[in-house]
Tab-separated table of C-alpha atoms in Angstrom:
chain	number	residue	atom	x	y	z
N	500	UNK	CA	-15.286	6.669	22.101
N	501	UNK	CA	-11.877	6.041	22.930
N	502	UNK	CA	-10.919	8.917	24.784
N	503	UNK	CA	-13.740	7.530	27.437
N	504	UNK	CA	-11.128	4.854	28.247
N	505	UNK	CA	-7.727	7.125	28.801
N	506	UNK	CA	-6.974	9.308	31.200
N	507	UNK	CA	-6.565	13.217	30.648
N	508	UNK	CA	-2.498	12.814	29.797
N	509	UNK	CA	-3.814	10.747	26.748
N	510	UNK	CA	-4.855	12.281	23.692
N	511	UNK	CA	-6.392	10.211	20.919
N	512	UNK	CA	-7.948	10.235	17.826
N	513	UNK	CA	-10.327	7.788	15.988
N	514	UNK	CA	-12.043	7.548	12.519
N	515	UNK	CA	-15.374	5.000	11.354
N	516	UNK	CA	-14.246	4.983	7.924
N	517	UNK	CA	-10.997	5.986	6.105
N	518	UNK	CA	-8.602	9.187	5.082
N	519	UNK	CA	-7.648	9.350	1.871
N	520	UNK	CA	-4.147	7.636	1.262
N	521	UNK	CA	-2.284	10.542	0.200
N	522	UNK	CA	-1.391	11.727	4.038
N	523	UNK	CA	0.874	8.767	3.993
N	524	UNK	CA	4.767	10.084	3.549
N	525	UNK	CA	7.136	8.662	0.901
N	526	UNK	CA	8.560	6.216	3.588
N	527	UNK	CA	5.233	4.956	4.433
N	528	UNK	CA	3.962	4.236	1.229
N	529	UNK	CA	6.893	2.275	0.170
N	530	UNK	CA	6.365	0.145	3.299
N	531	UNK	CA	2.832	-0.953	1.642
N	532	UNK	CA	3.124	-0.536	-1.980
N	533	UNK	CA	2.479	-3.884	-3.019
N	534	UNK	CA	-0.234	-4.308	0.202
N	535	UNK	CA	-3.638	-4.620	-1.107
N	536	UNK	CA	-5.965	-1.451	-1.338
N	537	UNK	CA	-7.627	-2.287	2.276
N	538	UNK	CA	-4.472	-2.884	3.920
N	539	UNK	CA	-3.396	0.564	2.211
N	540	UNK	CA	-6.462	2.646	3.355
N	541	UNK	CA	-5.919	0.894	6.951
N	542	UNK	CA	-2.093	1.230	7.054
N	543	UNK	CA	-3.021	5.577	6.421
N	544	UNK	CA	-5.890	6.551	8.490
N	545	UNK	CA	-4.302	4.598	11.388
N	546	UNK	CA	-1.055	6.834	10.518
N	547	UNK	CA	-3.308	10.240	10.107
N	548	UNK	CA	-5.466	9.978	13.711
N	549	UNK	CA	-1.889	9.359	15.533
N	550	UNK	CA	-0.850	12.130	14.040
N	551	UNK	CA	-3.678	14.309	14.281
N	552	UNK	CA	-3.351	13.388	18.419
N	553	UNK	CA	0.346	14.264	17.728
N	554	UNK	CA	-0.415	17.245	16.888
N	555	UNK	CA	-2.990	18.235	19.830
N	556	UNK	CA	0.700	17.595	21.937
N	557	UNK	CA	2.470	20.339	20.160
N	558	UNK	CA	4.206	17.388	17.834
N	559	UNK	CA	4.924	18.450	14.273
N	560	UNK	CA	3.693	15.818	11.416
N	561	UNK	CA	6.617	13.064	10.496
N	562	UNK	CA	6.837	9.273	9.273
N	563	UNK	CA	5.507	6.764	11.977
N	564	UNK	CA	7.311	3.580	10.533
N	565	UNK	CA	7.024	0.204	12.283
N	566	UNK	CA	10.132	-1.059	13.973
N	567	UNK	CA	10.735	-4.479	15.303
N	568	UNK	CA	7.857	-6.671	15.451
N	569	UNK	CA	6.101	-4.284	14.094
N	570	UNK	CA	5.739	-1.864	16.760
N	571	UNK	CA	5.387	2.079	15.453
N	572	UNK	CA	8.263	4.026	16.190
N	573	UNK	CA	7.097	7.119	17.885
N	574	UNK	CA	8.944	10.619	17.865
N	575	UNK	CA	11.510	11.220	20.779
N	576	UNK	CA	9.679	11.773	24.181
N	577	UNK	CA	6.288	10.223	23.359
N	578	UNK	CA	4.583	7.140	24.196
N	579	UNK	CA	2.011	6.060	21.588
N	580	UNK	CA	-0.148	3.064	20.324
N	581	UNK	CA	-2.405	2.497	17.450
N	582	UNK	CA	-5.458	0.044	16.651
N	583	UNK	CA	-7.818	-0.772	13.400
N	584	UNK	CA	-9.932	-3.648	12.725
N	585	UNK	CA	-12.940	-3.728	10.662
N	586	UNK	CA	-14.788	-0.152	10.482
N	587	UNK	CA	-12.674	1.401	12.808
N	588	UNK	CA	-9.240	2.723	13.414
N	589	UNK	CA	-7.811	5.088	16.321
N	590	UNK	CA	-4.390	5.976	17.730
N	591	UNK	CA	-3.457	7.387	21.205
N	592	UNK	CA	-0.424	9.308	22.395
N	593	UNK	CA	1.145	11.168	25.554
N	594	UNK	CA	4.131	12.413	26.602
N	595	UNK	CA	6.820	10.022	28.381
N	596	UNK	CA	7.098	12.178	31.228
N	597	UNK	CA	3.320	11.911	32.337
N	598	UNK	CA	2.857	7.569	31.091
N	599	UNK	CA	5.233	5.062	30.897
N	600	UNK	CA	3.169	2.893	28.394
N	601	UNK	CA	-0.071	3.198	26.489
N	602	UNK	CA	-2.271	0.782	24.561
N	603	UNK	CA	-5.235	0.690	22.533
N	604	UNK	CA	-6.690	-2.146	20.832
N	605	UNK	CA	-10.099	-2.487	19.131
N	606	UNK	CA	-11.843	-5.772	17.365
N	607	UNK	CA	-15.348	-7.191	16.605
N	608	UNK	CA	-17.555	-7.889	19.204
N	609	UNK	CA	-17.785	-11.186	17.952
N	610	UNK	CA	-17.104	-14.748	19.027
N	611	UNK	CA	-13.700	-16.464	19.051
N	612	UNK	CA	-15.762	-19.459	16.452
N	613	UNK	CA	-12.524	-21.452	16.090
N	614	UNK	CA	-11.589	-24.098	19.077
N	615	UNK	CA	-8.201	-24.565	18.829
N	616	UNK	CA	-8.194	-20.555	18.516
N	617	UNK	CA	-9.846	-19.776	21.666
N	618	UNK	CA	-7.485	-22.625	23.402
N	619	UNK	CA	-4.741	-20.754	22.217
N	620	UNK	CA	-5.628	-17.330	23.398
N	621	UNK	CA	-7.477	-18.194	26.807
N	622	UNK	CA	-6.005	-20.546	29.745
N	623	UNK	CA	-8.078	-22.753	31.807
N	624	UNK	CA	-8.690	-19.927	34.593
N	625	UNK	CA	-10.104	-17.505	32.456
N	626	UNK	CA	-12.566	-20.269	30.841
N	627	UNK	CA	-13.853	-20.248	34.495
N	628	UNK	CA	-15.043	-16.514	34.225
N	629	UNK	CA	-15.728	-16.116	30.382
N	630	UNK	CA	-18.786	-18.874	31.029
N	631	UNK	CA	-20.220	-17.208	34.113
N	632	UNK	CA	-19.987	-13.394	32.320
N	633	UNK	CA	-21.434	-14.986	29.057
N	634	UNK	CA	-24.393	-15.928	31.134
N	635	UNK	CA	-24.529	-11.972	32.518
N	636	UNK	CA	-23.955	-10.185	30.074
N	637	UNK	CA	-24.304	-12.548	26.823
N	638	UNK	CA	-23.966	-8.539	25.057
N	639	UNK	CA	-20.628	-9.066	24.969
N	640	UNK	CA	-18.293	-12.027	23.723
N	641	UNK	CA	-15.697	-12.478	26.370
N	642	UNK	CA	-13.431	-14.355	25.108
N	643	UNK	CA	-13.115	-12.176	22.158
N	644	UNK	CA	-12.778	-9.438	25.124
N	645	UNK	CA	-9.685	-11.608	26.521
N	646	UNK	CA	-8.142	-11.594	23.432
N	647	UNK	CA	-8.472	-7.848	23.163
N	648	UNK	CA	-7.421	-6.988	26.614
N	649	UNK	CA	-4.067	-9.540	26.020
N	650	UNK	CA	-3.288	-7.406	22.743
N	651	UNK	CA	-3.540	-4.231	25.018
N	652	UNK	CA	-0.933	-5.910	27.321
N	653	UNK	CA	2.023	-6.707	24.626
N	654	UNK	CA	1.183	-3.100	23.332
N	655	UNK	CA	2.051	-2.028	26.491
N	656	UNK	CA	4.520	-4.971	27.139
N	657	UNK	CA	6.545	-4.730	24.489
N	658	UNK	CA	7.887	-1.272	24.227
N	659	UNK	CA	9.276	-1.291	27.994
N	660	UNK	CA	10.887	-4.940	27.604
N	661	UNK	CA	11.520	-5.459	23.596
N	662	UNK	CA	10.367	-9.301	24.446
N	663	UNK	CA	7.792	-11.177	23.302
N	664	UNK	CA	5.025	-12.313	25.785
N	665	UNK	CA	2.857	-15.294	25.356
N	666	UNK	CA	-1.260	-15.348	25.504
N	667	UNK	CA	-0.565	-18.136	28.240
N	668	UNK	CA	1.641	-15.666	30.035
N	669	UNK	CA	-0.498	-13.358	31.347
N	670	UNK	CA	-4.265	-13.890	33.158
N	671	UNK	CA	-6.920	-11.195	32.287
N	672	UNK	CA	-9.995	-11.041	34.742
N	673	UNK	CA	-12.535	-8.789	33.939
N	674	UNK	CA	-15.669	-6.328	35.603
N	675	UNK	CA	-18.981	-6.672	33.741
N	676	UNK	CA	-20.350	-3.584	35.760
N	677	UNK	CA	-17.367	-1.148	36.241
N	678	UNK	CA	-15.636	-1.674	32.319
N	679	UNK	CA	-12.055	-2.787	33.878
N	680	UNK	CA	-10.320	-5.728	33.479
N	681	UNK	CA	-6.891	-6.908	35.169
N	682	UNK	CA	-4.081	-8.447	33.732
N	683	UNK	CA	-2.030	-10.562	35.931
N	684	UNK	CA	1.431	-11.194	34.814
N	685	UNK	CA	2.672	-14.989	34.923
N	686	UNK	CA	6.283	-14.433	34.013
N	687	UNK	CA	8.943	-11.967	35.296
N	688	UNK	CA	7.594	-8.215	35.011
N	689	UNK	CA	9.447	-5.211	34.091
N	690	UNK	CA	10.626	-2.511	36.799
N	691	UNK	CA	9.101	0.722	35.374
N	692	UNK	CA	10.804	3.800	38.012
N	693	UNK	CA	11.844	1.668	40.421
N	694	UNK	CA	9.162	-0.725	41.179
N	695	UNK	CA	9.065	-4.128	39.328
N	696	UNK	CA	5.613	-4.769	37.352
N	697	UNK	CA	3.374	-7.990	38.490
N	698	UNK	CA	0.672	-6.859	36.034
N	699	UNK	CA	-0.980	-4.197	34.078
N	700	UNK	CA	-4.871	-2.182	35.102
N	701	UNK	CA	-6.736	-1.331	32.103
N	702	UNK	CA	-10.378	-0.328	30.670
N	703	UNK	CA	-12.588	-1.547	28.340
N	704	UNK	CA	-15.654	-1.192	26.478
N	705	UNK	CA	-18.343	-2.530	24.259
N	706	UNK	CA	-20.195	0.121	21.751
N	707	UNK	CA	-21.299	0.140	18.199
N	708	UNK	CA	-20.538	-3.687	17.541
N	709	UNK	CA	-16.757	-2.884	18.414
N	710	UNK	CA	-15.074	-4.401	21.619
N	711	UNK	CA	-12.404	-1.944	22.939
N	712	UNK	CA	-9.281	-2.161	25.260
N	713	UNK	CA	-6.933	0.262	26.562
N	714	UNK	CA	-4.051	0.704	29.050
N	715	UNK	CA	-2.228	3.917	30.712
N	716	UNK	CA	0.646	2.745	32.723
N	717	UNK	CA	1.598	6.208	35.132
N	718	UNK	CA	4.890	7.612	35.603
N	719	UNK	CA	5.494	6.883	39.849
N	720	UNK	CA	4.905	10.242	41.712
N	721	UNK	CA	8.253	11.552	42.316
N	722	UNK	CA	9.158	11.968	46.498
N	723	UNK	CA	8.013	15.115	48.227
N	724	UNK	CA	10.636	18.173	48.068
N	725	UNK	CA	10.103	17.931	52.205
N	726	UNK	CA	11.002	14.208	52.800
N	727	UNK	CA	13.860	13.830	55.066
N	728	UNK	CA	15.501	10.829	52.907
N	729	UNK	CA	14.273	9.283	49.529
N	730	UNK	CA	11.932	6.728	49.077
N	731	UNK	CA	11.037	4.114	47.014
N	732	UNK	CA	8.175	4.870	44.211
N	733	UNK	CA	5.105	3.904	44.637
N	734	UNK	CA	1.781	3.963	42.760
């Protein structure tokens, strides 16, 4: 399913059910030894689909450890993300040269139940639209959606800047009908080749009870070989 959301630089991989736990490396299983079985199974398929779409890029098989805040640390010249929740687990990877960032996330397509939960993740402007999309399409739980698409962001986010970015720093708005969803920066964005971030475009879907996000940030298209004088990049 996930591949429906990427563009053709992307290359994923996804599993409904788990690898066994022996493709996990020395380095890897020391990192979860004392982790419950599930968190074990979870912490090694995740680990065998990005490297299965590792190796659909020509990239040989090695440790993907998590580095700070937990973000896997990807082999030199790749871009990467992976994603598991309940019944599912996928990973997606390209090369550096064709995205600047990539993110997957997946999770239940089920309500945020908690209050103070859904307070947290949403802010006031996006309780406007999650009550006129529940009312469209009540198929999918929106708020659960926001939640998903803000993960997606910080994926995204936090390899470029190494910060930390808030729920309440970033707006999502959302398309019932084309599977898209915005994310509008509220703080200071990143300049990614030469022109400064104000938010991130990204995809979506809902399918098989899961509710799935993703995000392919291009490289800029480099100037033509015939311009007179260089330009700024643009997208």
């Amino acid at each position: 399913m996930i591949e429906e959301l990427l563009p053709d630089t992307a290359v994923s991989a996804e599993t409904f059910g788990d690898l066994p736990e022996s493709v996990l490396y020395p380095q890897e299983k020391a990192l979860v030894a004392e982790s419950t079985a599930e968190r074990r199974r979870e912490f090694a398929t995740v680990r065998g689909n990005a490297r299965k779409a590792l190796a659909r890029l020509g990239v040989p098989p090695a440790p993907i450890l998590p580095g700070t805040r937990g973000a896997p640390g990807w082999p030199e010249g790749i871009v990467g993300s992976m994603t598991h929740c309940a019944g599912y687990r996928a990973a997606a990877v390209a090369r550096a040269t064709d995205l600047a960032a990539i993110s997957v996330d997946a999770e239940p397509n089920q309500p945020i139940s908690n209050a103070g939960m859904r307070a947290l993740v949403t802010i006031p402007e996006e309780r406007l639209w999650l009550t006129q999309l529940s009312l469209r399409r009540p198929d999918v739980h929106w708020d659960r959606l926001v939640f998903s698409a803000k993960e997606s962001v910080y994926k995204a986010w936090y390899p470029i800047t190494g910060r930390w970015l808030d729920f309440d720093e970033v707006m999502i708005t959302a398309d019932a009908e084309a599977g898209t969803f915005h994310a509008r920066l509220l703080v200071p964005g990143p300049t990614v080749d030469g022109t400064r971030l104000t938010g991130f475009s990204g995809t979506w879907m809902a399918r098989r009870g899961l509710l799935i996000t993703a995000i392919a940030l291009p490289r800029a298209a480099a100037p033509a070989a015939s311009d007179a004088a260089p330009q700024a990049a643009h997208r």
